[in-house]
Amino acid sequence: MNKVNLKQLAKELNLSVSTVSRALRDSWEISTPTKQRVFDLAKKMNFQPNPYASSLRKHRSRTIAVVIPEVANNFFALAIKGIETIAREKGYHVLIYLTNEDGSEEMSVAANLQSGRVDGVILSMSGETGDVRHLMELQQRNIPLVFFDRVCDSIEAPKVVTNDYESGFVATEHLIKAGCQRIAHLTISMGLSISHKRMKGYTDALLRYDKPYEDTMIVHCEGSDEENFLKIRDLLASDQRPDGIFASVEMLAVQVYHACRELGLEIPRDVKVLGFSNLVTASLLSPALTTIAQPAYEMGKEAATILFRRLEKKYILTPDHRVILPARLEVRSSTL
Amino acid sequence: MNKVNLKQLAKELNLSVSTVSRALRDSWEISTPTKQRVFDLAKKMNFQPNPYASSLRKHRSRTIAVVIPEVANNFFALAIKGIETIAREKGYHVLIYLTNEDGSEEMSVAANLQSGRVDGVILSMSGETGDVRHLMELQQRNIPLVFFDRVCDSIEAPKVVTNDYESGFVATEHLIKAGCQRIAHLTISMGLSISHKRMKGYTDALLRYDKPYEDTMIVHCEGSDEENFLKIRDLLASDQRPDGIFASVEMLAVQVYHACRELGLEIPRDVKVLGFSNLVTASLLSPALTTIAQPAYEMGKEAATILFRRLEKKYILTPDHRVILPARLEVRSSTL
DNA sequence: AAATATTACGATAACGTTTTCGTAGAAAAC
DNA sequence: GTTTTCTACGAAAACGTTATCGTAATATTT
């Protein structure tokens, strides 16, 4: 019971292949009774058009790629969910590629996508990406690209982000108002748009509230979880220990908790902690973690919506279309 | 600078299309100098073979589908990561489909996959699936299927699971040994293999240790998070309150924490809690959550490995090949 | 009644690969 | 020197769709 195609349907119905094809696509060129005959037999024989033949002929695959640094992470998982939801609605298929925060993997994925396998790409940049030619080449091949969260400002493409600068500012301000005198900032790869902006928000808030900026309070966490843990532990064990920590990503906030536990520091008494995070368990941690929560699901949906709008040429949007969805500060006991 | 194909390469090189094609696939029929010329020009012109033409001709897409109920969930996210890792190694592409725990969505996805879009499918069943014809039809179409975690025992296909029965037993046993007299079990859709087996482990442990089995201690959590929360709260607020809770999935353990918080119950003093979970923050919760952690990443890798073995016809495995990876009990303060 | 338009369909050429088959020319065998 | 075997390539037919073009048979207009 295998592989029924147009030719077989046509023979069975005493019609030509082209007529059957058109009937199935509900063309006005085909009479209603003929269409009905075709529909009925197609259903009866469980005809499924070969997507590869169709894609080859139409130069459209109804497939998009999602390229992200990591999936075992609430933010990206939710974003995927948002993207998949919209894709499903639109009848598109979603290929997923994980770069593991590795710039060279991102490059090889992008190179691969030049084959025309997908109609469009939704991407969040990996941590270690230096040059971005691989992405520009996608654009040159007329493969629409939409960034989300970790965008690349030097490339003209729609971008879906949160208000990272403001969030960085608000986060720092919140720690200051909670009484912190020396606030550390844990950041990831500084090549990333988000790191940059969150950091700027941090420094501007320090400035605004006359708090000193200290180099030693900036910890670049670009290694493995273990390496980052050690860096954070060292920071907390130093005699210049911060009394507030602003973690720019979820995992770093988690490591702060582990480090405090190991060092016997009590949050928030000894050090107040705040982190970007979409942890569902934030409120259940000991103590509950104050977070900046990004609208990950909505960001995914928005990115997908923009991409499909481009693919279906519905609206023409400016090449540097930018959607900014606000993140929200959720105050909990780790900063009381 | 768009779309270079074999024909253009051939013309440029004064060769035939077939020669170029063979040269690129490193065929022994082509002389070394010719191959070199072809390779050089292909690289120079950045030739990327059209995957759809290739798939159409070869009847192989080098693409697999991953069908899962949910992604915003540590278990499934890690499994995806495992699958993607192996797929990348093998040069395969990964399509992702989320069924949102909805049987009818799973059916429509499966129906769609009959088109031959993918060479194989890795699937974890959705909660509400009743009949499984859509999956049998995949098999009939010669599309290999591998199950993981939530398997379907009535279908002959390789399965990658954890030792759910033993884990259910061990979990319950652990609660009993911790002094619990009345242990509740929170379960999801009882149509699922995992629910069934974990439940059996639970009841057998009760039997083994002469604890009474009570219907009211089984709570079927098949609704939304909110609905489940209410059910759990009711359970904990009843005068027949359990002193131990075994949650069969992560989210339910989280809801138990929320319910306890709302009711002012203290874990583990008033009620001990244990849950299946891959939460990275389990040890940071208040109190730290005792978990049964599944080797999600390894399960994903294993499922993918099995699928590719079938696709590449390397080894012939029995149709009901079953890999059981052990989950591990991680005792923390919620059951002390 | 002739000319024109419309309806409903068929033949066929793409799309870009891979593969089967065939064959010049060189090398080897006799 | 003739036959046979390789070697290295080309022509062409697939794969299953969709799109272009053409055309019988009606229907409509003049």
PDB file of N, CA and C in Angstrom, chain A residues 181-218:
ATOM      1  N   GLN A 181      25.616  48.325  47.506  1.00  0.00           N
ATOM      2  CA  GLN A 181      26.651  49.335  47.290  1.00  0.00           C
ATOM      3  C   GLN A 181      27.607  48.915  46.186  1.00  0.00           C
ATOM      4  N   ARG A 182      27.794  47.634  46.075  1.00  0.00           N
ATOM      5  CA  ARG A 182      28.762  47.124  45.097  1.00  0.00           C
ATOM      6  C   ARG A 182      28.080  45.997  44.329  1.00  0.00           C
ATOM      7  N   ILE A 183      27.740  46.309  43.111  1.00  0.00           N
ATOM      8  CA  ILE A 183      26.954  45.364  42.318  1.00  0.00           C
ATOM      9  C   ILE A 183      27.800  44.746  41.219  1.00  0.00           C
ATOM     10  N   ALA A 184      27.831  43.435  41.209  1.00  0.00           N
ATOM     11  CA  ALA A 184      28.563  42.729  40.155  1.00  0.00           C
ATOM     12  C   ALA A 184      27.626  42.432  38.991  1.00  0.00           C
ATOM     13  N   HIS A 185      28.226  42.366  37.821  1.00  0.00           N
ATOM     14  CA  HIS A 185      27.437  42.009  36.641  1.00  0.00           C
ATOM     15  C   HIS A 185      28.064  40.793  35.979  1.00  0.00           C
ATOM     16  N   LEU A 186      27.274  39.736  35.864  1.00  0.00           N
ATOM     17  CA  LEU A 186      27.766  38.520  35.210  1.00  0.00           C
ATOM     18  C   LEU A 186      27.269  38.543  33.779  1.00  0.00           C
ATOM     19  N   THR A 187      28.190  38.499  32.856  1.00  0.00           N
ATOM     20  CA  THR A 187      27.781  38.615  31.466  1.00  0.00           C
ATOM     21  C   THR A 187      28.318  37.451  30.656  1.00  0.00           C
ATOM     22  N   ILE A 188      27.709  37.242  29.506  1.00  0.00           N
ATOM     23  CA  ILE A 188      28.248  36.216  28.612  1.00  0.00           C
ATOM     24  C   ILE A 188      28.972  36.919  27.477  1.00  0.00           C
ATOM     25  N   SER A 189      29.222  36.195  26.443  1.00  0.00           N
ATOM     26  CA  SER A 189      30.019  36.707  25.313  1.00  0.00           C
ATOM     27  C   SER A 189      29.688  38.158  24.968  1.00  0.00           C
ATOM     28  N   MET A 190      30.667  39.044  25.091  1.00  0.00           N
ATOM     29  CA  MET A 190      30.393  40.462  24.871  1.00  0.00           C
ATOM     30  C   MET A 190      30.208  40.798  23.396  1.00  0.00           C
ATOM     31  N   GLY A 191      30.361  39.819  22.540  1.00  0.00           N
ATOM     32  CA  GLY A 191      30.077  40.063  21.135  1.00  0.00           C
ATOM     33  C   GLY A 191      28.581  40.101  20.871  1.00  0.00           C
ATOM     34  N   LEU A 192      27.796  39.717  21.869  1.00  0.00           N
ATOM     35  CA  LEU A 192      26.355  39.625  21.660  1.00  0.00           C
ATOM     36  C   LEU A 192      25.638  40.934  21.932  1.00  0.00           C
ATOM     37  N   SER A 193      24.632  41.191  21.115  1.00  0.00           N
ATOM     38  CA  SER A 193      23.843  42.402  21.267  1.00  0.00           C
ATOM     39  C   SER A 193      23.255  42.514  22.667  1.00  0.00           C
ATOM     40  N   ILE A 194      22.719  41.414  23.161  1.00  0.00           N
ATOM     41  CA  ILE A 194      22.057  41.485  24.454  1.00  0.00           C
ATOM     42  C   ILE A 194      23.044  41.814  25.563  1.00  0.00           C
ATOM     43  N   SER A 195      24.220  41.222  25.501  1.00  0.00           N
ATOM     44  CA  SER A 195      25.213  41.464  26.547  1.00  0.00           C
ATOM     45  C   SER A 195      25.574  42.931  26.585  1.00  0.00           C
ATOM     46  N   HIS A 196      25.801  43.430  25.412  1.00  0.00           N
ATOM     47  CA  HIS A 196      26.181  44.808  25.242  1.00  0.00           C
ATOM     48  C   HIS A 196      25.167  45.756  25.868  1.00  0.00           C
ATOM     49  N   LYS A 197      23.922  45.534  25.516  1.00  0.00           N
ATOM     50  CA  LYS A 197      22.881  46.458  25.957  1.00  0.00           C
ATOM     51  C   LYS A 197      22.573  46.326  27.441  1.00  0.00           C
ATOM     52  N   ARG A 198      22.561  45.098  27.903  1.00  0.00           N
ATOM     53  CA  ARG A 198      22.291  44.910  29.330  1.00  0.00           C
ATOM     54  C   ARG A 198      23.418  45.527  30.149  1.00  0.00           C
ATOM     55  N   MET A 199      24.604  45.383  29.641  1.00  0.00           N
ATOM     56  CA  MET A 199      25.760  45.979  30.317  1.00  0.00           C
ATOM     57  C   MET A 199      25.662  47.493  30.347  1.00  0.00           C
ATOM     58  N   LYS A 200      25.254  48.057  29.223  1.00  0.00           N
ATOM     59  CA  LYS A 200      25.130  49.518  29.161  1.00  0.00           C
ATOM     60  C   LYS A 200      24.073  50.001  30.155  1.00  0.00           C
ATOM     61  N   GLY A 201      22.990  49.258  30.246  1.00  0.00           N
ATOM     62  CA  GLY A 201      21.970  49.606  31.225  1.00  0.00           C
ATOM     63  C   GLY A 201      22.547  49.567  32.638  1.00  0.00           C
ATOM     64  N   TYR A 202      23.346  48.585  32.863  1.00  0.00           N
ATOM     65  CA  TYR A 202      24.000  48.424  34.175  1.00  0.00           C
ATOM     66  C   TYR A 202      24.900  49.621  34.487  1.00  0.00           C
ATOM     67  N   THR A 203      25.794  49.941  33.559  1.00  0.00           N
ATOM     68  CA  THR A 203      26.739  51.031  33.826  1.00  0.00           C
ATOM     69  C   THR A 203      26.011  52.367  33.944  1.00  0.00           C
ATOM     70  N   ASP A 204      25.018  52.565  33.111  1.00  0.00           N
ATOM     71  CA  ASP A 204      24.288  53.825  33.187  1.00  0.00           C
ATOM     72  C   ASP A 204      23.545  53.973  34.517  1.00  0.00           C
ATOM     73  N   ALA A 205      23.042  52.858  35.003  1.00  0.00           N
ATOM     74  CA  ALA A 205      22.352  52.926  36.289  1.00  0.00           C
ATOM     75  C   ALA A 205      23.337  53.251  37.409  1.00  0.00           C
ATOM     76  N   LEU A 206      24.515  52.654  37.339  1.00  0.00           N
ATOM     77  CA  LEU A 206      25.538  52.965  38.341  1.00  0.00           C
ATOM     78  C   LEU A 206      25.829  54.460  38.328  1.00  0.00           C
ATOM     79  N   LEU A 207      26.008  54.971  37.131  1.00  0.00           N
ATOM     80  CA  LEU A 207      26.323  56.386  36.929  1.00  0.00           C
ATOM     81  C   LEU A 207      25.207  57.248  37.502  1.00  0.00           C
ATOM     82  N   ARG A 208      24.016  56.896  37.129  1.00  0.00           N
ATOM     83  CA  ARG A 208      22.846  57.672  37.518  1.00  0.00           C
ATOM     84  C   ARG A 208      22.725  57.782  39.043  1.00  0.00           C
ATOM     85  N   TYR A 209      23.099  56.699  39.714  1.00  0.00           N
ATOM     86  CA  TYR A 209      22.950  56.682  41.176  1.00  0.00           C
ATOM     87  C   TYR A 209      24.281  56.865  41.895  1.00  0.00           C
ATOM     88  N   ASP A 210      25.249  57.390  41.172  1.00  0.00           N
ATOM     89  CA  ASP A 210      26.553  57.695  41.774  1.00  0.00           C
ATOM     90  C   ASP A 210      27.220  56.504  42.439  1.00  0.00           C
ATOM     91  N   LYS A 211      27.069  55.351  41.834  1.00  0.00           N
ATOM     92  CA  LYS A 211      27.791  54.194  42.347  1.00  0.00           C
ATOM     93  C   LYS A 211      29.039  54.009  41.493  1.00  0.00           C
ATOM     94  N   PRO A 212      30.115  53.608  42.088  1.00  0.00           N
ATOM     95  CA  PRO A 212      31.347  53.451  41.318  1.00  0.00           C
ATOM     96  C   PRO A 212      31.283  52.232  40.396  1.00  0.00           C
ATOM     97  N   TYR A 213      31.885  52.407  39.239  1.00  0.00           N
ATOM     98  CA  TYR A 213      32.028  51.277  38.334  1.00  0.00           C
ATOM     99  C   TYR A 213      33.378  50.630  38.579  1.00  0.00           C
ATOM    100  N   GLU A 214      33.385  49.325  38.816  1.00  0.00           N
ATOM    101  CA  GLU A 214      34.657  48.638  39.052  1.00  0.00           C
ATOM    102  C   GLU A 214      34.827  47.491  38.064  1.00  0.00           C
ATOM    103  N   ASP A 215      35.980  47.452  37.439  1.00  0.00           N
ATOM    104  CA  ASP A 215      36.247  46.384  36.476  1.00  0.00           C
ATOM    105  C   ASP A 215      36.086  45.002  37.076  1.00  0.00           C
ATOM    106  N   THR A 216      36.514  44.885  38.319  1.00  0.00           N
ATOM    107  CA  THR A 216      36.482  43.558  38.935  1.00  0.00           C
ATOM    108  C   THR A 216      35.054  43.066  39.168  1.00  0.00           C
ATOM    109  N   MET A 217      34.104  43.956  39.041  1.00  0.00           N
ATOM    110  CA  MET A 217      32.718  43.570  39.258  1.00  0.00           C
ATOM    111  C   MET A 217      32.059  43.053  37.971  1.00  0.00           C
ATOM    112  N   ILE A 218      32.820  43.073  36.895  1.00  0.00           N
ATOM    113  CA  ILE A 218      32.305  42.515  35.636  1.00  0.00           C
ATOM    114  C   ILE A 218      32.938  41.149  35.445  1.00  0.00           C
TER     115      ILE A 218
END
